[in-house]
Amino acid sequence: MKTYWLALWGGAARGIAHIWVLEYLEENDIKITEVSGTSMGALIGAAYALWKSPADMQQILANMSLLKLIDLNMKSWIVSGKKVENFLKVLFWDARIEDTKIPLYILGTHLESWKKKVFTSGSIVEAVRASISLPSVFTPAEIEDKKYLDGGLNENLPVSVLSSQNIIAVSVVREDFSKNIPTHKKIFGFEFRSSFFKYNYRILKRTIGIMMKNNEDFHIELCRSRGKNIILIAPDVSDYEYFDFMKYEEISKLGYEEIRKVF
């Protein structure tokens, strides 16, 4: 049996591609002996470390209503996260990181120091809530009087926290950034100019994507310089938005197709 360590990136809805990566690993008797995760990767990695199967995760997504998880703080107009915490409690109950069947590392960012925080013990619910706390979307998570934000601010693809030489790293941010950003769209054969807001959204999305890719490249090359074997799985999910949770079946299958090509 082949053994690897597994690093899962975030990517909101795009991170659903991780699920069928796990399906492929199970089908081909590839054993994972450590898991690290950031943001959506933290959620899926934690579920897997507790022996929730890929099929279980698909069922959870099928029954999940994104709108029911949104609770805006009317003062700040960002998600307070209480409903998300309740959802996480349904998934993980009071499970702790040190109780998982597979060693688990969840990444967050300490708000005051802006340094990386690697959760290796404590409540899974609290650690995942911290890791998914994207700035300007979620209020910061509070754990023992300290506030935390999304782990992707420091390390999108958490390869550096794994000790093994052989690491499967799954990224959902890579796409062809050299393509021109479209300024027009066709509807029934007629061409219309994109709205100001839609065009600028595309620019912002690409800017963030490039920054995250550079962040990943830095940590991958750092690990490779230390003799680690990084097997990068990067499904092309560029056709999907970060909020396309309802397209979970399409997105998850892209992960399966990509890891099958690589292996």
GROMACS .gro file of C-alpha atoms in nm:
model
  263
    1MET     CA    1   0.000   0.000   0.000
    2LYS     CA    2   0.132   0.345  -0.096
    3THR     CA    3   0.125   0.610   0.174
    4TYR     CA    4   0.117   0.987   0.134
    5TRP     CA    5   0.048   1.300   0.334
    6LEU     CA    6  -0.234   1.520   0.201
    7ALA     CA    7  -0.260   1.901   0.184
    8LEU     CA    8  -0.596   2.053   0.089
    9TRP     CA    9  -0.644   2.413  -0.020
   10GLY     CA   10  -0.952   2.630   0.038
   11GLY     CA   11  -1.136   2.790  -0.252
   12ALA     CA   12  -1.489   2.795  -0.109
   13ALA     CA   13  -1.714   2.604  -0.355
   14ARG     CA   14  -1.416   2.522  -0.576
   15GLY     CA   15  -1.271   2.327  -0.284
   16ILE     CA   16  -1.548   2.069  -0.330
   17ALA     CA   17  -1.313   1.916  -0.589
   18HIS     CA   18  -1.122   1.771  -0.292
   19ILE     CA   19  -1.400   1.522  -0.224
   20TRP     CA   20  -1.352   1.310  -0.534
   21VAL     CA   21  -0.975   1.334  -0.499
   22LEU     CA   22  -1.036   1.145  -0.174
   23GLU     CA   23  -1.267   0.905  -0.361
   24TYR     CA   24  -0.985   0.821  -0.604
   25LEU     CA   25  -0.737   0.766  -0.320
   26GLU     CA   26  -0.972   0.520  -0.151
   27GLU     CA   27  -1.049   0.335  -0.473
   28ASN     CA   28  -0.679   0.286  -0.544
   29ASP     CA   29  -0.575   0.186  -0.193
   30ILE     CA   30  -0.359   0.494  -0.143
   31LYS     CA   31  -0.329   0.551   0.231
   32ILE     CA   32  -0.321   0.903   0.376
   33THR     CA   33  -0.132   0.920   0.704
   34GLU     CA   34  -0.157   1.297   0.775
   35VAL     CA   35  -0.395   1.568   0.655
   36SER     CA   36  -0.356   1.945   0.653
   37GLY     CA   37  -0.621   2.189   0.541
   38THR     CA   38  -0.691   2.557   0.492
   39SER     CA   39  -1.041   2.706   0.473
   40MET     CA   40  -1.266   2.469   0.270
   41GLY     CA   41  -0.976   2.223   0.272
   42ALA     CA   42  -0.982   2.237   0.653
   43LEU     CA   43  -1.349   2.144   0.659
   44ILE     CA   44  -1.314   1.853   0.414
   45GLY     CA   45  -0.983   1.741   0.564
   46ALA     CA   46  -1.134   1.735   0.914
   47ALA     CA   47  -1.433   1.534   0.792
   48TYR     CA   48  -1.203   1.284   0.623
   49ALA     CA   49  -0.976   1.257   0.927
   50LEU     CA   50  -1.284   1.158   1.129
   51TRP     CA   51  -1.352   0.880   0.874
   52LYS     CA   52  -1.643   1.049   0.704
   53SER     CA   53  -1.637   0.894   0.357
   54PRO     CA   54  -1.647   1.095   0.031
   55ALA     CA   55  -2.000   0.959  -0.017
   56ASP     CA   56  -2.099   1.104   0.323
   57MET     CA   57  -1.960   1.442   0.221
   58GLN     CA   58  -2.155   1.437  -0.107
   59GLN     CA   59  -2.472   1.368   0.090
   60ILE     CA   60  -2.400   1.657   0.325
   61LEU     CA   61  -2.359   1.894   0.028
   62ALA     CA   62  -2.676   1.766  -0.136
   63ASN     CA   63  -2.875   1.852   0.177
   64MET     CA   64  -2.701   2.181   0.250
   65SER     CA   65  -2.872   2.516   0.188
   66LEU     CA   66  -2.621   2.798   0.153
   67LEU     CA   67  -2.880   3.068   0.218
   68LYS     CA   68  -2.967   2.910   0.552
   69LEU     CA   69  -2.602   2.951   0.661
   70ILE     CA   70  -2.593   3.327   0.602
   71ASP     CA   71  -2.659   3.551   0.902
   72LEU     CA   72  -2.552   3.908   0.839
   73ASN     CA   73  -2.429   4.129   1.119
   74MET     CA   74  -2.639   4.439   1.052
   75LYS     CA   75  -2.371   4.671   1.189
   76SER     CA   76  -2.081   4.546   0.979
   77TRP     CA   77  -2.279   4.382   0.693
   78ILE     CA   78  -2.064   4.071   0.704
   79VAL     CA   79  -2.157   3.716   0.805
   80SER     CA   80  -2.155   3.673   1.181
   81GLY     CA   81  -2.090   3.299   1.147
   82LYS     CA   82  -2.329   3.170   1.415
   83LYS     CA   83  -2.529   2.962   1.168
   84VAL     CA   84  -2.207   2.829   1.016
   85GLU     CA   85  -2.091   2.728   1.364
   86ASN     CA   86  -2.419   2.544   1.422
   87PHE     CA   87  -2.374   2.365   1.088
   88LEU     CA   88  -2.020   2.263   1.191
   89LYS     CA   89  -2.150   2.136   1.525
   90VAL     CA   90  -2.393   1.908   1.341
   91LEU     CA   91  -2.099   1.770   1.139
   92PHE     CA   92  -1.837   1.738   1.412
   93TRP     CA   93  -2.031   1.753   1.742
   94ASP     CA   94  -1.770   1.802   2.017
   95ALA     CA   95  -1.492   1.612   1.837
   96ARG     CA   96  -1.137   1.730   1.899
   97ILE     CA   97  -0.844   1.739   1.661
   98GLU     CA   98  -0.642   1.503   1.877
   99ASP     CA   99  -0.924   1.242   1.852
  100THR     CA  100  -0.912   1.203   1.471
  101LYS     CA  101  -0.813   0.871   1.315
  102ILE     CA  102  -0.560   1.053   1.093
  103PRO     CA  103  -0.334   1.328   1.235
  104LEU     CA  104  -0.490   1.662   1.136
  105TYR     CA  105  -0.347   2.013   1.097
  106ILE     CA  106  -0.581   2.308   1.046
  107LEU     CA  107  -0.442   2.649   0.949
  108GLY     CA  108  -0.568   2.985   1.067
  109THR     CA  109  -0.422   3.336   1.092
  110HIS     CA  110  -0.387   3.514   1.426
  111LEU     CA  111  -0.554   3.853   1.382
  112GLU     CA  112  -0.320   4.068   1.592
  113SER     CA  113   0.016   3.925   1.483
  114TRP     CA  114  -0.100   3.812   1.134
  115LYS     CA  115   0.111   3.501   1.188
  116LYS     CA  116   0.018   3.149   1.087
  117LYS     CA  117  -0.155   2.939   1.351
  118VAL     CA  118  -0.152   2.562   1.313
  119PHE     CA  119  -0.426   2.397   1.516
  120THR     CA  120  -0.316   2.047   1.623
  121SER     CA  121  -0.546   2.013   1.923
  122GLY     CA  122  -0.873   2.151   2.052
  123SER     CA  123  -1.223   2.174   1.910
  124ILE     CA  124  -1.255   2.089   1.541
  125VAL     CA  125  -1.555   2.321   1.514
  126GLU     CA  126  -1.354   2.617   1.649
  127ALA     CA  127  -1.048   2.544   1.433
  128VAL     CA  128  -1.248   2.505   1.111
  129ARG     CA  129  -1.451   2.818   1.190
  130ALA     CA  130  -1.123   3.007   1.229
  131SER     CA  131  -0.977   2.866   0.907
  132ILE     CA  132  -1.277   2.967   0.693
  133SER     CA  133  -1.303   3.321   0.832
  134LEU     CA  134  -1.236   3.510   0.511
  135PRO     CA  135  -1.181   3.882   0.583
  136SER     CA  136  -1.475   4.108   0.491
  137VAL     CA  137  -1.697   3.800   0.453
  138PHE     CA  138  -1.694   3.647   0.804
  139THR     CA  139  -1.642   3.805   1.142
  140PRO     CA  140  -1.317   3.677   1.299
  141ALA     CA  141  -1.340   3.355   1.501
  142GLU     CA  142  -1.260   3.383   1.870
  143ILE     CA  143  -1.076   3.104   2.053
  144GLU     CA  144  -0.953   3.152   2.409
  145ASP     CA  145  -0.976   3.532   2.384
  146LYS     CA  146  -0.775   3.538   2.060
  147LYS     CA  147  -0.919   3.622   1.719
  148TYR     CA  148  -0.842   3.436   1.398
  149LEU     CA  149  -0.899   3.477   1.027
  150ASP     CA  150  -0.869   3.253   0.720
  151GLY     CA  151  -0.551   3.044   0.712
  152GLY     CA  152  -0.506   3.127   0.343
  153LEU     CA  153  -0.372   3.470   0.438
  154ASN     CA  154  -0.046   3.293   0.526
  155GLU     CA  155  -0.043   2.958   0.347
  156ASN     CA  156  -0.313   2.870   0.096
  157LEU     CA  157  -0.176   2.524   0.031
  158PRO     CA  158  -0.055   2.393   0.369
  159VAL     CA  159   0.236   2.176   0.261
  160SER     CA  160   0.499   2.314   0.500
  161VAL     CA  161   0.326   2.177   0.812
  162LEU     CA  162   0.347   1.814   0.692
  163SER     CA  163   0.650   1.608   0.791
  164SER     CA  164   0.645   1.341   0.519
  165GLN     CA  165   0.863   1.336   0.209
  166ASN     CA  166   0.569   1.239  -0.014
  167ILE     CA  167   0.286   1.492  -0.020
  168ILE     CA  168  -0.022   1.511  -0.241
  169ALA     CA  169  -0.118   1.878  -0.261
  170VAL     CA  170  -0.457   1.975  -0.407
  171SER     CA  171  -0.495   2.330  -0.541
  172VAL     CA  172  -0.810   2.479  -0.691
  173VAL     CA  173  -0.674   2.822  -0.779
  174ARG     CA  174  -0.465   2.748  -1.086
  175GLU     CA  175  -0.590   2.862  -1.424
  176ASP     CA  176  -0.460   3.037  -1.733
  177PHE     CA  177  -0.412   3.390  -1.603
  178SER     CA  178  -0.270   3.503  -1.939
  179LYS     CA  179  -0.616   3.502  -2.099
  180ASN     CA  180  -0.768   3.842  -2.164
  181ILE     CA  181  -1.048   3.939  -1.931
  182PRO     CA  182  -1.361   3.960  -2.153
  183THR     CA  183  -1.515   4.303  -2.184
  184HIS     CA  184  -1.817   4.183  -2.383
  185LYS     CA  185  -2.057   3.891  -2.379
  186LYS     CA  186  -2.282   3.741  -2.644
  187ILE     CA  187  -2.653   3.684  -2.591
  188PHE     CA  188  -2.852   3.525  -2.880
  189GLY     CA  189  -2.576   3.627  -3.121
  190PHE     CA  190  -2.570   3.991  -3.010
  191GLU     CA  191  -2.267   4.135  -2.833
  192PHE     CA  192  -2.310   4.344  -2.519
  193ARG     CA  193  -2.051   4.526  -2.313
  194SER     CA  194  -1.998   4.384  -1.963
  195SER     CA  195  -2.116   4.603  -1.679
  196PHE     CA  196  -1.864   4.811  -1.487
  197PHE     CA  197  -1.917   4.602  -1.173
  198LYS     CA  198  -1.890   4.266  -1.348
  199TYR     CA  199  -1.571   4.366  -1.528
  200ASN     CA  200  -1.410   4.494  -1.210
  201TYR     CA  201  -1.519   4.181  -1.024
  202ARG     CA  202  -1.331   3.975  -1.283
  203ILE     CA  203  -1.020   4.189  -1.234
  204LEU     CA  204  -1.039   4.151  -0.856
  205LYS     CA  205  -1.096   3.775  -0.886
  206ARG     CA  206  -0.792   3.735  -1.111
  207THR     CA  207  -0.577   3.954  -0.886
  208ILE     CA  208  -0.661   3.742  -0.584
  209GLY     CA  209  -0.606   3.424  -0.786
  210ILE     CA  210  -0.257   3.533  -0.894
  211MET     CA  211  -0.164   3.629  -0.537
  212MET     CA  212  -0.279   3.291  -0.405
  213LYS     CA  213  -0.096   3.101  -0.679
  214ASN     CA  214   0.226   3.289  -0.598
  215ASN     CA  215   0.175   3.205  -0.231
  216GLU     CA  216   0.137   2.838  -0.319
  217ASP     CA  217   0.440   2.836  -0.550
  218PHE     CA  218   0.657   2.983  -0.275
  219HIS     CA  219   0.568   2.712  -0.023
  220ILE     CA  220   0.586   2.431  -0.279
  221GLU     CA  221   0.934   2.534  -0.392
  222LEU     CA  222   1.044   2.580  -0.031
  223CYS     CA  223   0.940   2.222   0.049
  224ARG     CA  224   1.099   2.086  -0.267
  225SER     CA  225   1.426   2.261  -0.179
  226ARG     CA  226   1.416   2.060   0.144
  227GLY     CA  227   1.388   1.733  -0.046
  228LYS     CA  228   1.015   1.680  -0.028
  229ASN     CA  229   0.827   1.519  -0.315
  230ILE     CA  230   0.521   1.736  -0.386
  231ILE     CA  231   0.264   1.584  -0.620
  232LEU     CA  232   0.045   1.874  -0.727
  233ILE     CA  233  -0.318   1.804  -0.820
  234ALA     CA  234  -0.470   2.113  -0.981
  235PRO     CA  235  -0.812   2.054  -1.140
  236ASP     CA  236  -0.927   2.324  -1.380
  237VAL     CA  237  -1.221   2.480  -1.198
  238SER     CA  238  -1.189   2.819  -1.368
  239ASP     CA  239  -1.543   2.794  -1.509
  240TYR     CA  240  -1.686   2.793  -1.156
  241GLU     CA  241  -1.727   3.075  -0.910
  242TYR     CA  242  -1.625   3.053  -0.546
  243PHE     CA  243  -1.993   3.056  -0.449
  244ASP     CA  244  -2.114   2.782  -0.690
  245PHE     CA  245  -2.202   2.536  -0.413
  246MET     CA  246  -2.507   2.411  -0.602
  247LYS     CA  247  -2.276   2.277  -0.874
  248TYR     CA  248  -2.102   2.043  -0.628
  249GLU     CA  249  -2.141   1.733  -0.848
  250GLU     CA  250  -1.969   1.893  -1.148
  251ILE     CA  251  -1.691   2.047  -0.939
  252SER     CA  252  -1.615   1.734  -0.738
  253LYS     CA  253  -1.578   1.519  -1.051
  254LEU     CA  254  -1.310   1.754  -1.185
  255GLY     CA  255  -1.095   1.660  -0.886
  256TYR     CA  256  -1.134   1.291  -0.969
  257GLU     CA  257  -1.044   1.340  -1.335
  258GLU     CA  258  -0.733   1.542  -1.251
  259ILE     CA  259  -0.584   1.305  -0.992
  260ARG     CA  260  -0.650   1.010  -1.227
  261LYS     CA  261  -0.443   1.188  -1.495
  262VAL     CA  262  -0.156   1.260  -1.255
  263PHE     CA  263  -0.140   0.908  -1.110
   0.00000   0.00000   0.00000
